[in-house]
Tab-separated table of C-alpha atoms in Angstrom:
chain	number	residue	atom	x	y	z
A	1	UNK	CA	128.551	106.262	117.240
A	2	UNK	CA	126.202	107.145	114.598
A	3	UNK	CA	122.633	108.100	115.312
A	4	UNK	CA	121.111	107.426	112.430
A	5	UNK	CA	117.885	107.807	113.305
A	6	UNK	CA	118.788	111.535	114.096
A	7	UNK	CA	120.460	112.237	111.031
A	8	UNK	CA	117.611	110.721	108.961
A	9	UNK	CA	115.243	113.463	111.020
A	10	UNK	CA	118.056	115.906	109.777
A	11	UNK	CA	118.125	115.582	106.351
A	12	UNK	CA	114.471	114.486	105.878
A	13	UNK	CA	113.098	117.702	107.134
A	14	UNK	CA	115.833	119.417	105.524
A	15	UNK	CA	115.182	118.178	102.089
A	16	UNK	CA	111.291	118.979	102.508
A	17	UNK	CA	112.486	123.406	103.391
A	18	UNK	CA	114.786	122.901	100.579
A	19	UNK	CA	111.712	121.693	98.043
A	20	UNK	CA	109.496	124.781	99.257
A	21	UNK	CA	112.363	127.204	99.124
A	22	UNK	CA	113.029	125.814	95.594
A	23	UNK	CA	109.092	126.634	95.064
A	24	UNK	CA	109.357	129.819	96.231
A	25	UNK	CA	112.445	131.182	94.525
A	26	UNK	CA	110.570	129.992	91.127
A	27	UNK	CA	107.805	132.152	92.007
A	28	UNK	CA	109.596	135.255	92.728
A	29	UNK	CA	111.387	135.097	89.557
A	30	UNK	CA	114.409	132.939	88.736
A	31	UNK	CA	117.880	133.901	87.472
A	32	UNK	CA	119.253	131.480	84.884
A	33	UNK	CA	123.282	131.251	84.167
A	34	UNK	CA	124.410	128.178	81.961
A	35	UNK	CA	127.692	126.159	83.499
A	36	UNK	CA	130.646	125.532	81.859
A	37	UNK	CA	128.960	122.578	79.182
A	38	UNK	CA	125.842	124.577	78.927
A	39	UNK	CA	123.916	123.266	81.552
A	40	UNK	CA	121.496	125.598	83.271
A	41	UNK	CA	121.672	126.496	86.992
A	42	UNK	CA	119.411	129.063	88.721
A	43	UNK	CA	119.086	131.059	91.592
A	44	UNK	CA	116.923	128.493	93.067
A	45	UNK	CA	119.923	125.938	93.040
A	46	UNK	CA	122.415	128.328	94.528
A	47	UNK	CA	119.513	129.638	97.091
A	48	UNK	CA	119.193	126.088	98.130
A	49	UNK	CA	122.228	124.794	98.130
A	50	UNK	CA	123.120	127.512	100.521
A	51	UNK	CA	120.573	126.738	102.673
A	52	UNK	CA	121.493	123.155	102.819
A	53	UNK	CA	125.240	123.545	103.553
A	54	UNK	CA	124.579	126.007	106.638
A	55	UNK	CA	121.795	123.987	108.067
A	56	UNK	CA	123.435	120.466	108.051
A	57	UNK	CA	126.908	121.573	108.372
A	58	UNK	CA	125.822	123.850	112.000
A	59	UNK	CA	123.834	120.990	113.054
A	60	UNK	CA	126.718	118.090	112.138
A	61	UNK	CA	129.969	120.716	112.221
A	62	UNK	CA	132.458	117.370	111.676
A	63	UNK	CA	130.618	115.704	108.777
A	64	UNK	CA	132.396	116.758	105.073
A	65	UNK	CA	130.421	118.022	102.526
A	66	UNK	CA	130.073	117.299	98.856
A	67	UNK	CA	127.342	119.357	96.225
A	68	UNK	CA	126.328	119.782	92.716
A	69	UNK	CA	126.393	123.914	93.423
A	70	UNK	CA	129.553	124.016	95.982
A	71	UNK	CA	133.143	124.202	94.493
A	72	UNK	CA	134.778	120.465	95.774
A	73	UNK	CA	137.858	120.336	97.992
A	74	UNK	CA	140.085	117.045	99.188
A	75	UNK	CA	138.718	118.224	102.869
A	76	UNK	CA	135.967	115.474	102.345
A	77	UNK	CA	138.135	112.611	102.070
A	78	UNK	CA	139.568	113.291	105.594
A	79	UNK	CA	136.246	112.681	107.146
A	80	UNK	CA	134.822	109.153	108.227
A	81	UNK	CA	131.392	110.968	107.400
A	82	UNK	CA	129.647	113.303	104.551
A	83	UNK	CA	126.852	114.665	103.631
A	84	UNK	CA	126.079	114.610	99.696
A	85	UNK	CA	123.469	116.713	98.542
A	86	UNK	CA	121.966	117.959	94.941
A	87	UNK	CA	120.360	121.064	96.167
A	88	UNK	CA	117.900	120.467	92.903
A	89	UNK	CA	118.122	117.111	90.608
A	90	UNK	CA	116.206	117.740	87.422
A	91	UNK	CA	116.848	122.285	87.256
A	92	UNK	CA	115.574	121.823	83.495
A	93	UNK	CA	112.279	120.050	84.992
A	94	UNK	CA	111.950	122.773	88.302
A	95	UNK	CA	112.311	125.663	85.207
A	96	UNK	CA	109.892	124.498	83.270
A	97	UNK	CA	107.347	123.485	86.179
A	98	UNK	CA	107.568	119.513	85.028
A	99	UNK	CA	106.805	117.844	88.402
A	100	UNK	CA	109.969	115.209	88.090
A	101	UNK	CA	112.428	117.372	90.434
A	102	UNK	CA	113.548	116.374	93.416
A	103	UNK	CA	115.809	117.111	95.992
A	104	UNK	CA	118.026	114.030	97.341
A	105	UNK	CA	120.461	114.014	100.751
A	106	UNK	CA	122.858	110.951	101.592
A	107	UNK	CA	124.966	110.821	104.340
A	108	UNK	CA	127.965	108.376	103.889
A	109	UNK	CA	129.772	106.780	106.579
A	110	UNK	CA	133.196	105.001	105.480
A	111	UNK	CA	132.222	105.169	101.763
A	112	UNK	CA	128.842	103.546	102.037
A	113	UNK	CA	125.374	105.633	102.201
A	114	UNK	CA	123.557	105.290	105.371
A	115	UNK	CA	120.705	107.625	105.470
A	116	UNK	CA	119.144	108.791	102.680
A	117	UNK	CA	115.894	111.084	101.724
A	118	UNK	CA	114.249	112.104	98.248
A	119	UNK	CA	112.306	114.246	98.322
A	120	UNK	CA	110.057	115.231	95.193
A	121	UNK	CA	107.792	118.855	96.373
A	122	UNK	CA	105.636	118.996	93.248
A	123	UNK	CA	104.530	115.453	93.558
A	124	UNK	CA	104.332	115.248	97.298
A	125	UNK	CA	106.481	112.625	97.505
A	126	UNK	CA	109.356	112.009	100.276
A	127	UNK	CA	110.839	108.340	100.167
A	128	UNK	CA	113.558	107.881	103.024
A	129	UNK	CA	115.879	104.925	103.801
A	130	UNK	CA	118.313	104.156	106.984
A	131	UNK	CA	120.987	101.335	106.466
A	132	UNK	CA	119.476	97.927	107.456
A	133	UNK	CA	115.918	99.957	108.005
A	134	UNK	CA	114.155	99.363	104.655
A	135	UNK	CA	112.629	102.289	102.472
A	136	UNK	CA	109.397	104.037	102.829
A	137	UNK	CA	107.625	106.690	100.438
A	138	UNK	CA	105.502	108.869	102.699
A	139	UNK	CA	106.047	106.931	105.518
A	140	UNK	CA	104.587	103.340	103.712
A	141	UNK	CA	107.253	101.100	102.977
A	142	UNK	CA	108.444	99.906	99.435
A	143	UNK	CA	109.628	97.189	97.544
A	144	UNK	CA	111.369	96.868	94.323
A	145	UNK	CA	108.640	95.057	91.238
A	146	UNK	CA	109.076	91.033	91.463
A	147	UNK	CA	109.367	91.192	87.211
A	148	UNK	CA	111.202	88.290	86.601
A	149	UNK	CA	111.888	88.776	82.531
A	150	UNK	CA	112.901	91.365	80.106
A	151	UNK	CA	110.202	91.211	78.091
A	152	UNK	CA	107.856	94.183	78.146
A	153	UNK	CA	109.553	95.446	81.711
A	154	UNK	CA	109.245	99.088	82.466
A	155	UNK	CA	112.505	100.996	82.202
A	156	UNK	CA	113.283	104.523	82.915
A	157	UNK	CA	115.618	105.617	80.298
A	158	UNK	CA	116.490	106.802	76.503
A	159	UNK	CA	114.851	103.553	74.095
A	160	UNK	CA	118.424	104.471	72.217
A	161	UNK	CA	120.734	103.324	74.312
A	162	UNK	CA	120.033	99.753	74.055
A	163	UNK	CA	120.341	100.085	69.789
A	164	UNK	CA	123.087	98.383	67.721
A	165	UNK	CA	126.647	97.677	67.906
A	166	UNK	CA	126.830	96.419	70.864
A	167	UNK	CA	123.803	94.046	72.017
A	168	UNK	CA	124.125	91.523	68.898
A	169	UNK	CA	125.031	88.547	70.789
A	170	UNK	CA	121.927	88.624	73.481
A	171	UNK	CA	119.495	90.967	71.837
A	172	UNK	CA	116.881	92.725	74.134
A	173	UNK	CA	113.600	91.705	74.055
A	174	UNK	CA	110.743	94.512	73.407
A	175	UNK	CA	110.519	96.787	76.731
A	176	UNK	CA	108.436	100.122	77.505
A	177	UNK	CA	110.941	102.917	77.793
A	178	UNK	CA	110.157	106.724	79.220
A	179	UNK	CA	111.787	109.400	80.858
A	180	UNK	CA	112.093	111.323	84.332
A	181	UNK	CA	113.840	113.895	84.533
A	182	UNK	CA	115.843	113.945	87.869
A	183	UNK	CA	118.173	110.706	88.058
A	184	UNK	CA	117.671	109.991	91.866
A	185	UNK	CA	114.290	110.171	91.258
A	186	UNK	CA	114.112	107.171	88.302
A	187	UNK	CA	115.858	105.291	91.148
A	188	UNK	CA	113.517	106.450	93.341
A	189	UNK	CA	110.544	104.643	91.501
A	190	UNK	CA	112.767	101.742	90.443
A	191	UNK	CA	112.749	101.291	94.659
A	192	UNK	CA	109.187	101.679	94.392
A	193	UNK	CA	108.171	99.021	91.914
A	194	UNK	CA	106.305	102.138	89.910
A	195	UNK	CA	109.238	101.333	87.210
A	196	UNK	CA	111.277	97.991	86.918
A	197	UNK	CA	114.514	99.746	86.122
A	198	UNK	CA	116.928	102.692	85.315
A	199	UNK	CA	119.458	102.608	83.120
A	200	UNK	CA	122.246	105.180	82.280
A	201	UNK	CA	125.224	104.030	80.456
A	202	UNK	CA	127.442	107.211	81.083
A	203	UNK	CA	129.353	108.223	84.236
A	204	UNK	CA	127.188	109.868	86.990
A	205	UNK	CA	127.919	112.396	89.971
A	206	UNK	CA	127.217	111.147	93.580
A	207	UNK	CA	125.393	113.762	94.512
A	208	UNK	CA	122.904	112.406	91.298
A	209	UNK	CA	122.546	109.106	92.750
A	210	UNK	CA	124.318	108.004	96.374
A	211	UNK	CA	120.744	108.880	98.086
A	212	UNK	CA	119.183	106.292	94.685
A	213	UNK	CA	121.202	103.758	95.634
A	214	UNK	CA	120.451	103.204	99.593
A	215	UNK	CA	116.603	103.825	99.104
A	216	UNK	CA	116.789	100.891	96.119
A	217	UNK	CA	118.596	98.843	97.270
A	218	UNK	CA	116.769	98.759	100.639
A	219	UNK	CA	113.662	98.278	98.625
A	220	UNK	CA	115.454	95.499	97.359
A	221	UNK	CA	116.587	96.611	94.185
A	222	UNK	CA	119.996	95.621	92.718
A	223	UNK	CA	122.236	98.631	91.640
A	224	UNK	CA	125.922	98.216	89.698
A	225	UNK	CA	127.526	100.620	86.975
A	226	UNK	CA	126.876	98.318	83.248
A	227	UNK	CA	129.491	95.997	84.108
A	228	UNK	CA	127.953	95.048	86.927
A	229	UNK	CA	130.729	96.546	89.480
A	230	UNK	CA	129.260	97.842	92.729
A	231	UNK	CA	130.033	101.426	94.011
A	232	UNK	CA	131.683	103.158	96.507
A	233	UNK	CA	131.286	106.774	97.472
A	234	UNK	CA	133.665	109.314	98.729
A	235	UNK	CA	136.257	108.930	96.527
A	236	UNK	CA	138.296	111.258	94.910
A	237	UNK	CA	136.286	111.113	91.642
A	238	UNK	CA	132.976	111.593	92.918
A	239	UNK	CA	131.344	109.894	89.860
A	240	UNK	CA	129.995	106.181	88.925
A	241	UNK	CA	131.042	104.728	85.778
A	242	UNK	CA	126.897	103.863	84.950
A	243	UNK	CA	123.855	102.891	86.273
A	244	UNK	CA	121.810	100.108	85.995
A	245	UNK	CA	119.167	99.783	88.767
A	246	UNK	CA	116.796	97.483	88.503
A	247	UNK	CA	114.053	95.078	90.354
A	248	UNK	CA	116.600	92.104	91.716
A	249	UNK	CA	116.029	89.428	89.310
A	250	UNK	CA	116.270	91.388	85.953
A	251	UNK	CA	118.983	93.314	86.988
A	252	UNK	CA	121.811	90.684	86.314
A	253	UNK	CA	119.965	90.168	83.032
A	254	UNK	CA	120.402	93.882	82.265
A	255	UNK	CA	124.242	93.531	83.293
A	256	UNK	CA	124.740	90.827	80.918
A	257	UNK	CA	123.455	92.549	77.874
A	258	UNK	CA	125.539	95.402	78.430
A	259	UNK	CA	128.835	93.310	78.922
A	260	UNK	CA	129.732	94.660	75.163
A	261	UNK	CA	129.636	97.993	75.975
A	262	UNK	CA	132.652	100.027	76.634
A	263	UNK	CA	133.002	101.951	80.310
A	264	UNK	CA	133.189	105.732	79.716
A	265	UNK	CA	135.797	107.635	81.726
């Protein structure tokens, strides 16, 4: 049986190496390649990353493995249990020395997260959350805000993605809007109560937000894609159609404004 306990140890400490490794690489000079799609990754990423894989996979030799920075194989779907693992969320943020980075580790069991850490070095921030065992940010526990309307609620997220066609039946009230970079750490405050929601209307990798979704919803925060369809990880598509995460109450309010809008594939 799982310990979870023991594999929340694991991949807490592990995430706070990977955040000063991350730190350190930056200071000794970073390499910069762009992806295919132009995104950036660095030598801080792939330094990480490696770390990461070595030190979880020798310590937990039969759990899969699934990262931003590692080439993905079928091998994970044969396991009951993965670890999933951005070695940096939010590289354009860690390049440019903008705090909002972080570094966030699930481990899934049978498609559903059960430990979780994110871990966020430049703002000394760890939050951590074990199925059924709440979530705590530097060892204090959390809770999702207790908003209970729309109108001027904090959200985490681009002010133009709630704009015309789509919203003219229920139009959105007036709400505060600003940015983060890294997406598991908007969910991270969501779970907090520092924000009352995320929103992201476009499909999102796992690795982005699987360690997100335990610590909110364990702070009590609701999480679905737009439509308001749960998730499930480990699949062969390792992406969510969307994200809307969001203190409990507004969520389904969120949900129903977006009915409208189409699912991206």
């Amino acid at each position: 049986m799982i310990d979870l306990h023991a594999d929340l140890d694991l991949i807490r400490q592990a995430a706070i190496d990977a955040g000063a490794l991350a730190i350190a690489e930056r200071e000794a000079g970073l390499k910069i390649e762009s992806k295919v799609g132009g995104s950036p990754v660095t030598s801080g990423d792939l330094k990480v990353d490696a770390m990461l894989k070595d030190r979880l996979l020798s310590a937990r030799p039969d759990y899969g493995w699934l990262s931003e920075e590692t080439a993905d194989t079928a091998e994970r779907l044969s396991k009951r249990r993965i670890f999933v693992v951005d070695p940096i969320d939010g590289t354009v943020a860690y390049m440019k020395r903008t705090p909002w980075w972080c570094v966030p580790i699930a481990v899934i069991e049978d498609g559903e997260v059960v430990a979780a850490v994110i871990h966020a070095p430049e703002v000394d921030e760890t939050y951590v959350a074990m199925r059924g065992g709440g979530a705590r940010r530097n060892g204090k526990p959390i809770h999702a805000s207790d908003v209970d309307t729309l109108e001027d609620a904090s959200i985490l997220g681009d002010a133009r993605l709630i704009e015309a066609p789509y919203f003219d039946e229920e139009p959105w009230p007036s709400m505060r809007f600003e940015k983060r970079n890294a997406l598991a750490y908007r969910m991270a405050l969501v779970a907090a109560g520092a924000f009352d929601a995320a929103l992201a209307l476009t499909p999102k990798w796992d690795w982005d937000v699987a360690a997100g979704w335990l610590i909110a919803t364990e702070a009590g925060a609701r999480v679905s894609d737009h439509h308001g369809r749960p998730w499930a990880f480990n699949r062969p598509d390792p992406r969510q159609a969307s994200l809307v995460c969001a203190a409990p109450i507004i969520q389904p309010m969120i949900v129903r404004r977006c009915k409208n809008v189409p699912l991206s594939t």
